[in-house]
Amino acid sequence: MKKYEEDEYRLDKIREKIYPWVKEELIDYQIINGKDISAQDTPLIKFVGDLHIILVINRGNDTYEIIRDKMLPPDCDIEELYHIACANLVRDVRFVISQTLYGGFGIVADGYHEASSLCFQQIWKMCAEKLEDDLLIMAPAKDMVVFLPLKDKEKLPYMREYAKQVYERNRDKISLQIFKFSQTRKELTVYEEN
């Protein structure tokens, strides 16, 4: 019997429990099937900059398992699975905008999916519209995303320092790269400082 034919891995059984996680380093300390993520046996979706998306299964009680290639049927469309994972995230996780001490903003969710907010153009589109500007965004850890409007660029050193402290304290690091969400193009790109 193939892994994807086992009851606990059948796609019809797990499709409602799949979520996207954003990663730069292929490591995670909160998963049950080992902290190291192998690019050879894990479906990786190229995202933005050096970031990738991995897909995980919620096994209950805040327990997650990374989806490996052998868990998916050969005809599985990983892009379609990513869209299912995003729909599950929208359905199950509440993202809240908070203010930070340095005068920027942050995304608060459940401690597992904050960085997954990068997947949602709608969140960033709404924030850009409210702030009437492009956004500078950092995701230093799985549980932390911070941002500020481009017009407040003078606060960027404070946001960068805050993100650096979070990055250094956190085991599940994401990135110290700065991203930009363009209000007009409605897309997330790597921020090029002048």
PDB file of C-alpha atoms in Angstrom:
ATOM      1  CA  MET A   1       0.000   0.000   0.000  1.00  0.00           C
ATOM      2  CA  LYS A   2       1.320   3.438  -0.947  1.00  0.00           C
ATOM      3  CA  LYS A   3       1.519   6.129   1.756  1.00  0.00           C
ATOM      4  CA  TYR A   4      -1.179   8.247   0.064  1.00  0.00           C
ATOM      5  CA  GLU A   5      -3.525   5.240   0.128  1.00  0.00           C
ATOM      6  CA  GLU A   6      -3.296   4.883   3.923  1.00  0.00           C
ATOM      7  CA  ASP A   7      -6.425   6.152   5.648  1.00  0.00           C
ATOM      8  CA  GLU A   8      -4.677   8.958   7.552  1.00  0.00           C
ATOM      9  CA  TYR A   9      -3.124  10.348   4.339  1.00  0.00           C
ATOM     10  CA  ARG A  10      -5.981   9.952   1.869  1.00  0.00           C
ATOM     11  CA  LEU A  11      -6.539  13.314   0.209  1.00  0.00           C
ATOM     12  CA  ASP A  12     -10.266  13.252   0.841  1.00  0.00           C
ATOM     13  CA  LYS A  13      -9.529  12.807   4.584  1.00  0.00           C
ATOM     14  CA  ILE A  14      -6.876  15.538   4.913  1.00  0.00           C
ATOM     15  CA  ARG A  15      -7.895  18.202   2.363  1.00  0.00           C
ATOM     16  CA  GLU A  16      -9.815  20.240   5.013  1.00  0.00           C
ATOM     17  CA  LYS A  17      -6.792  20.162   7.356  1.00  0.00           C
ATOM     18  CA  ILE A  18      -4.045  21.380   4.986  1.00  0.00           C
ATOM     19  CA  TYR A  19      -2.466  24.825   5.488  1.00  0.00           C
ATOM     20  CA  PRO A  20       0.333  26.811   3.796  1.00  0.00           C
ATOM     21  CA  TRP A  21       3.422  27.765   5.794  1.00  0.00           C
ATOM     22  CA  VAL A  22       5.978  30.280   4.533  1.00  0.00           C
ATOM     23  CA  LYS A  23       9.633  29.246   4.866  1.00  0.00           C
ATOM     24  CA  GLU A  24      13.074  30.471   3.887  1.00  0.00           C
ATOM     25  CA  GLU A  25      15.180  27.962   5.821  1.00  0.00           C
ATOM     26  CA  LEU A  26      13.940  24.419   5.434  1.00  0.00           C
ATOM     27  CA  ILE A  27      13.547  23.772   9.153  1.00  0.00           C
ATOM     28  CA  ASP A  28      10.641  23.828  11.599  1.00  0.00           C
ATOM     29  CA  TYR A  29      10.567  22.916  15.280  1.00  0.00           C
ATOM     30  CA  GLN A  30       6.783  22.540  15.609  1.00  0.00           C
ATOM     31  CA  ILE A  31       6.212  19.642  13.219  1.00  0.00           C
ATOM     32  CA  ILE A  32       5.850  16.001  14.201  1.00  0.00           C
ATOM     33  CA  ASN A  33       7.777  14.433  11.317  1.00  0.00           C
ATOM     34  CA  GLY A  34      11.214  15.913  12.031  1.00  0.00           C
ATOM     35  CA  LYS A  35      12.498  19.484  12.180  1.00  0.00           C
ATOM     36  CA  ASP A  36      14.544  19.258   8.972  1.00  0.00           C
ATOM     37  CA  ILE A  37      12.639  19.674   5.721  1.00  0.00           C
ATOM     38  CA  SER A  38      14.175  17.994   2.698  1.00  0.00           C
ATOM     39  CA  ALA A  39      13.820  19.769  -0.652  1.00  0.00           C
ATOM     40  CA  GLN A  40      14.251  16.329  -2.278  1.00  0.00           C
ATOM     41  CA  ASP A  41      11.065  14.827  -0.848  1.00  0.00           C
ATOM     42  CA  THR A  42       8.900  17.850   0.043  1.00  0.00           C
ATOM     43  CA  PRO A  43       6.769  19.784  -2.452  1.00  0.00           C
ATOM     44  CA  LEU A  44       8.056  23.369  -2.339  1.00  0.00           C
ATOM     45  CA  ILE A  45       6.230  26.234  -3.988  1.00  0.00           C
ATOM     46  CA  LYS A  46       8.468  29.151  -4.943  1.00  0.00           C
ATOM     47  CA  PHE A  47       6.956  32.280  -3.428  1.00  0.00           C
ATOM     48  CA  VAL A  48       8.763  35.651  -3.325  1.00  0.00           C
ATOM     49  CA  GLY A  49      12.444  36.413  -2.853  1.00  0.00           C
ATOM     50  CA  ASP A  50      14.009  33.474  -1.040  1.00  0.00           C
ATOM     51  CA  LEU A  51      10.696  32.333   0.425  1.00  0.00           C
ATOM     52  CA  HIS A  52       8.895  29.077  -0.321  1.00  0.00           C
ATOM     53  CA  ILE A  53       5.544  27.651   0.679  1.00  0.00           C
ATOM     54  CA  ILE A  54       5.330  24.220   2.269  1.00  0.00           C
ATOM     55  CA  LEU A  55       2.043  22.493   3.005  1.00  0.00           C
ATOM     56  CA  VAL A  56       1.238  21.031   6.409  1.00  0.00           C
ATOM     57  CA  ILE A  57      -1.555  18.884   7.834  1.00  0.00           C
ATOM     58  CA  ASN A  58      -3.123  19.857  11.151  1.00  0.00           C
ATOM     59  CA  ARG A  59      -3.239  16.643  13.157  1.00  0.00           C
ATOM     60  CA  GLY A  60      -5.113  18.276  16.067  1.00  0.00           C
ATOM     61  CA  ASN A  61      -4.036  19.836  19.355  1.00  0.00           C
ATOM     62  CA  ASP A  62      -1.659  22.251  17.601  1.00  0.00           C
ATOM     63  CA  THR A  63       0.224  19.341  16.025  1.00  0.00           C
ATOM     64  CA  TYR A  64       1.320  19.691  12.392  1.00  0.00           C
ATOM     65  CA  GLU A  65       2.880  17.312   9.886  1.00  0.00           C
ATOM     66  CA  ILE A  66       4.682  18.414   6.731  1.00  0.00           C
ATOM     67  CA  ILE A  67       3.311  16.974   3.512  1.00  0.00           C
ATOM     68  CA  ARG A  68       5.991  14.928   1.769  1.00  0.00           C
ATOM     69  CA  ASP A  69       5.918  13.805  -1.875  1.00  0.00           C
ATOM     70  CA  LYS A  70       5.158  10.191  -0.917  1.00  0.00           C
ATOM     71  CA  MET A  71       1.968  11.356   0.860  1.00  0.00           C
ATOM     72  CA  LEU A  72       0.459  12.685  -2.372  1.00  0.00           C
ATOM     73  CA  PRO A  73      -0.987  10.696  -5.266  1.00  0.00           C
ATOM     74  CA  PRO A  74       1.076  10.985  -8.485  1.00  0.00           C
ATOM     75  CA  ASP A  75      -1.653  13.005 -10.225  1.00  0.00           C
ATOM     76  CA  CYS A  76      -1.952  15.545  -7.401  1.00  0.00           C
ATOM     77  CA  ASP A  77      -1.752  19.164  -8.589  1.00  0.00           C
ATOM     78  CA  ILE A  78       0.356  20.966  -5.958  1.00  0.00           C
ATOM     79  CA  GLU A  79      -0.865  24.386  -7.124  1.00  0.00           C
ATOM     80  CA  GLU A  80      -4.477  23.306  -6.613  1.00  0.00           C
ATOM     81  CA  LEU A  81      -3.559  21.907  -3.192  1.00  0.00           C
ATOM     82  CA  TYR A  82      -1.997  25.281  -2.314  1.00  0.00           C
ATOM     83  CA  HIS A  83      -5.279  27.048  -3.162  1.00  0.00           C
ATOM     84  CA  ILE A  84      -7.175  24.551  -1.008  1.00  0.00           C
ATOM     85  CA  ALA A  85      -4.706  25.201   1.839  1.00  0.00           C
ATOM     86  CA  CYS A  86      -5.208  28.969   1.512  1.00  0.00           C
ATOM     87  CA  ALA A  87      -9.002  28.531   1.548  1.00  0.00           C
ATOM     88  CA  ASN A  88      -8.668  26.428   4.720  1.00  0.00           C
ATOM     89  CA  LEU A  89      -6.558  29.162   6.298  1.00  0.00           C
ATOM     90  CA  VAL A  90      -9.130  31.836   5.470  1.00  0.00           C
ATOM     91  CA  ARG A  91     -11.862  29.624   6.915  1.00  0.00           C
ATOM     92  CA  ASP A  92     -10.054  28.650  10.137  1.00  0.00           C
ATOM     93  CA  VAL A  93      -7.603  31.399  11.123  1.00  0.00           C
ATOM     94  CA  ARG A  94      -8.520  34.926  12.124  1.00  0.00           C
ATOM     95  CA  PHE A  95      -5.905  37.539  11.228  1.00  0.00           C
ATOM     96  CA  VAL A  96      -5.973  40.748  13.277  1.00  0.00           C
ATOM     97  CA  ILE A  97      -4.015  43.947  12.639  1.00  0.00           C
ATOM     98  CA  SER A  98      -2.251  45.331  15.714  1.00  0.00           C
ATOM     99  CA  GLN A  99      -0.099  48.379  16.363  1.00  0.00           C
ATOM    100  CA  THR A 100       3.560  48.113  17.344  1.00  0.00           C
ATOM    101  CA  LEU A 101       5.623  50.187  19.774  1.00  0.00           C
ATOM    102  CA  TYR A 102       7.744  51.655  16.964  1.00  0.00           C
ATOM    103  CA  GLY A 103       4.681  53.060  15.184  1.00  0.00           C
ATOM    104  CA  GLY A 104       4.113  50.311  12.639  1.00  0.00           C
ATOM    105  CA  PHE A 105       1.676  47.434  12.504  1.00  0.00           C
ATOM    106  CA  GLY A 106       1.688  43.686  12.988  1.00  0.00           C
ATOM    107  CA  ILE A 107      -0.391  40.654  12.109  1.00  0.00           C
ATOM    108  CA  VAL A 108      -1.718  38.583  14.992  1.00  0.00           C
ATOM    109  CA  ALA A 109      -3.223  35.136  14.433  1.00  0.00           C
ATOM    110  CA  ASP A 110      -2.726  31.899  16.365  1.00  0.00           C
ATOM    111  CA  GLY A 111       1.042  31.591  16.786  1.00  0.00           C
ATOM    112  CA  TYR A 112       1.423  29.218  13.834  1.00  0.00           C
ATOM    113  CA  HIS A 113       0.104  31.081  10.803  1.00  0.00           C
ATOM    114  CA  GLU A 114       1.118  34.744  11.076  1.00  0.00           C
ATOM    115  CA  ALA A 115       3.742  34.407   8.323  1.00  0.00           C
ATOM    116  CA  SER A 116       1.123  32.635   6.201  1.00  0.00           C
ATOM    117  CA  SER A 117      -0.623  36.012   5.947  1.00  0.00           C
ATOM    118  CA  LEU A 118       1.927  36.820   3.235  1.00  0.00           C
ATOM    119  CA  CYS A 119      -0.083  34.472   0.988  1.00  0.00           C
ATOM    120  CA  PHE A 120      -3.171  36.689   1.138  1.00  0.00           C
ATOM    121  CA  GLN A 121      -3.216  39.537  -1.308  1.00  0.00           C
ATOM    122  CA  GLN A 122      -6.560  40.622   0.175  1.00  0.00           C
ATOM    123  CA  ILE A 123      -5.023  41.394   3.599  1.00  0.00           C
ATOM    124  CA  TRP A 124      -2.302  43.533   2.063  1.00  0.00           C
ATOM    125  CA  LYS A 125      -4.654  45.190  -0.423  1.00  0.00           C
ATOM    126  CA  MET A 126      -6.971  46.220   2.422  1.00  0.00           C
ATOM    127  CA  CYS A 127      -4.082  47.522   4.563  1.00  0.00           C
ATOM    128  CA  ALA A 128      -2.610  49.469   1.617  1.00  0.00           C
ATOM    129  CA  GLU A 129      -6.013  51.015   0.894  1.00  0.00           C
ATOM    130  CA  LYS A 130      -6.554  52.012   4.551  1.00  0.00           C
ATOM    131  CA  LEU A 131      -3.046  53.474   4.824  1.00  0.00           C
ATOM    132  CA  GLU A 132      -3.246  54.932   1.295  1.00  0.00           C
ATOM    133  CA  ASP A 133       0.257  53.787   0.442  1.00  0.00           C
ATOM    134  CA  ASP A 134       2.523  50.898  -0.525  1.00  0.00           C
ATOM    135  CA  LEU A 135       3.593  48.710   2.391  1.00  0.00           C
ATOM    136  CA  LEU A 136       6.982  47.572   3.685  1.00  0.00           C
ATOM    137  CA  ILE A 137       6.641  44.128   5.261  1.00  0.00           C
ATOM    138  CA  MET A 138       8.899  41.812   7.254  1.00  0.00           C
ATOM    139  CA  ALA A 139       8.232  38.239   8.403  1.00  0.00           C
ATOM    140  CA  PRO A 140      11.072  37.419  10.796  1.00  0.00           C
ATOM    141  CA  ALA A 141       9.395  34.335  12.289  1.00  0.00           C
ATOM    142  CA  LYS A 142       6.488  31.986  11.731  1.00  0.00           C
ATOM    143  CA  ASP A 143       4.524  33.820  14.441  1.00  0.00           C
ATOM    144  CA  MET A 144       5.431  37.408  13.510  1.00  0.00           C
ATOM    145  CA  VAL A 145       4.728  39.728  10.570  1.00  0.00           C
ATOM    146  CA  VAL A 146       5.253  43.494  10.846  1.00  0.00           C
ATOM    147  CA  PHE A 147       4.664  46.271   8.346  1.00  0.00           C
ATOM    148  CA  LEU A 148       4.437  50.003   7.830  1.00  0.00           C
ATOM    149  CA  PRO A 149       3.366  52.329   5.035  1.00  0.00           C
ATOM    150  CA  LEU A 150       6.117  53.438   2.664  1.00  0.00           C
ATOM    151  CA  LYS A 151       5.446  57.086   3.592  1.00  0.00           C
ATOM    152  CA  ASP A 152       6.687  56.197   7.128  1.00  0.00           C
ATOM    153  CA  LYS A 153       9.976  54.892   5.740  1.00  0.00           C
ATOM    154  CA  GLU A 154      11.884  56.793   8.450  1.00  0.00           C
ATOM    155  CA  LYS A 155      10.555  54.133  10.889  1.00  0.00           C
ATOM    156  CA  LEU A 156      12.108  51.323   8.838  1.00  0.00           C
ATOM    157  CA  PRO A 157      15.261  51.122  11.025  1.00  0.00           C
ATOM    158  CA  TYR A 158      13.016  50.593  14.085  1.00  0.00           C
ATOM    159  CA  MET A 159      10.964  47.937  12.318  1.00  0.00           C
ATOM    160  CA  ARG A 160      14.154  46.250  11.118  1.00  0.00           C
ATOM    161  CA  GLU A 161      15.617  46.236  14.661  1.00  0.00           C
ATOM    162  CA  TYR A 162      12.370  44.876  16.107  1.00  0.00           C
ATOM    163  CA  ALA A 163      12.260  42.136  13.444  1.00  0.00           C
ATOM    164  CA  LYS A 164      15.920  41.301  14.091  1.00  0.00           C
ATOM    165  CA  GLN A 165      15.242  40.811  17.814  1.00  0.00           C
ATOM    166  CA  VAL A 166      12.284  38.538  17.040  1.00  0.00           C
ATOM    167  CA  TYR A 167      14.355  36.618  14.477  1.00  0.00           C
ATOM    168  CA  GLU A 168      17.212  36.049  16.922  1.00  0.00           C
ATOM    169  CA  ARG A 169      14.899  34.895  19.758  1.00  0.00           C
ATOM    170  CA  ASN A 170      12.769  32.572  17.656  1.00  0.00           C
ATOM    171  CA  ARG A 171      13.539  28.951  16.764  1.00  0.00           C
ATOM    172  CA  ASP A 172      11.219  29.013  13.741  1.00  0.00           C
ATOM    173  CA  LYS A 173      12.891  31.839  11.852  1.00  0.00           C
ATOM    174  CA  ILE A 174      11.609  33.011   8.482  1.00  0.00           C
ATOM    175  CA  SER A 175      13.564  35.954   7.041  1.00  0.00           C
ATOM    176  CA  LEU A 176      15.042  39.397   7.662  1.00  0.00           C
ATOM    177  CA  GLN A 177      14.312  40.370   4.075  1.00  0.00           C
ATOM    178  CA  ILE A 178      12.034  43.367   3.497  1.00  0.00           C
ATOM    179  CA  PHE A 179       9.122  42.979   1.103  1.00  0.00           C
ATOM    180  CA  LYS A 180       6.993  45.607  -0.555  1.00  0.00           C
ATOM    181  CA  PHE A 181       3.316  45.362  -1.356  1.00  0.00           C
ATOM    182  CA  SER A 182       2.466  47.700  -4.214  1.00  0.00           C
ATOM    183  CA  GLN A 183      -0.924  49.364  -3.849  1.00  0.00           C
ATOM    184  CA  THR A 184      -1.244  49.881  -7.619  1.00  0.00           C
ATOM    185  CA  ARG A 185       0.148  46.539  -8.884  1.00  0.00           C
ATOM    186  CA  LYS A 186      -1.302  44.603  -5.933  1.00  0.00           C
ATOM    187  CA  GLU A 187       1.702  42.344  -5.666  1.00  0.00           C
ATOM    188  CA  LEU A 188       4.331  41.397  -3.121  1.00  0.00           C
ATOM    189  CA  THR A 189       7.973  41.816  -4.194  1.00  0.00           C
ATOM    190  CA  VAL A 190      11.377  42.088  -2.570  1.00  0.00           C
ATOM    191  CA  TYR A 191      11.951  45.688  -1.481  1.00  0.00           C
ATOM    192  CA  GLU A 192      14.889  47.342  -3.222  1.00  0.00           C
ATOM    193  CA  GLU A 193      16.336  50.070  -0.996  1.00  0.00           C
ATOM    194  CA  ASN A 194      17.701  53.100  -2.791  1.00  0.00           C
TER     195      ASN A 194
END
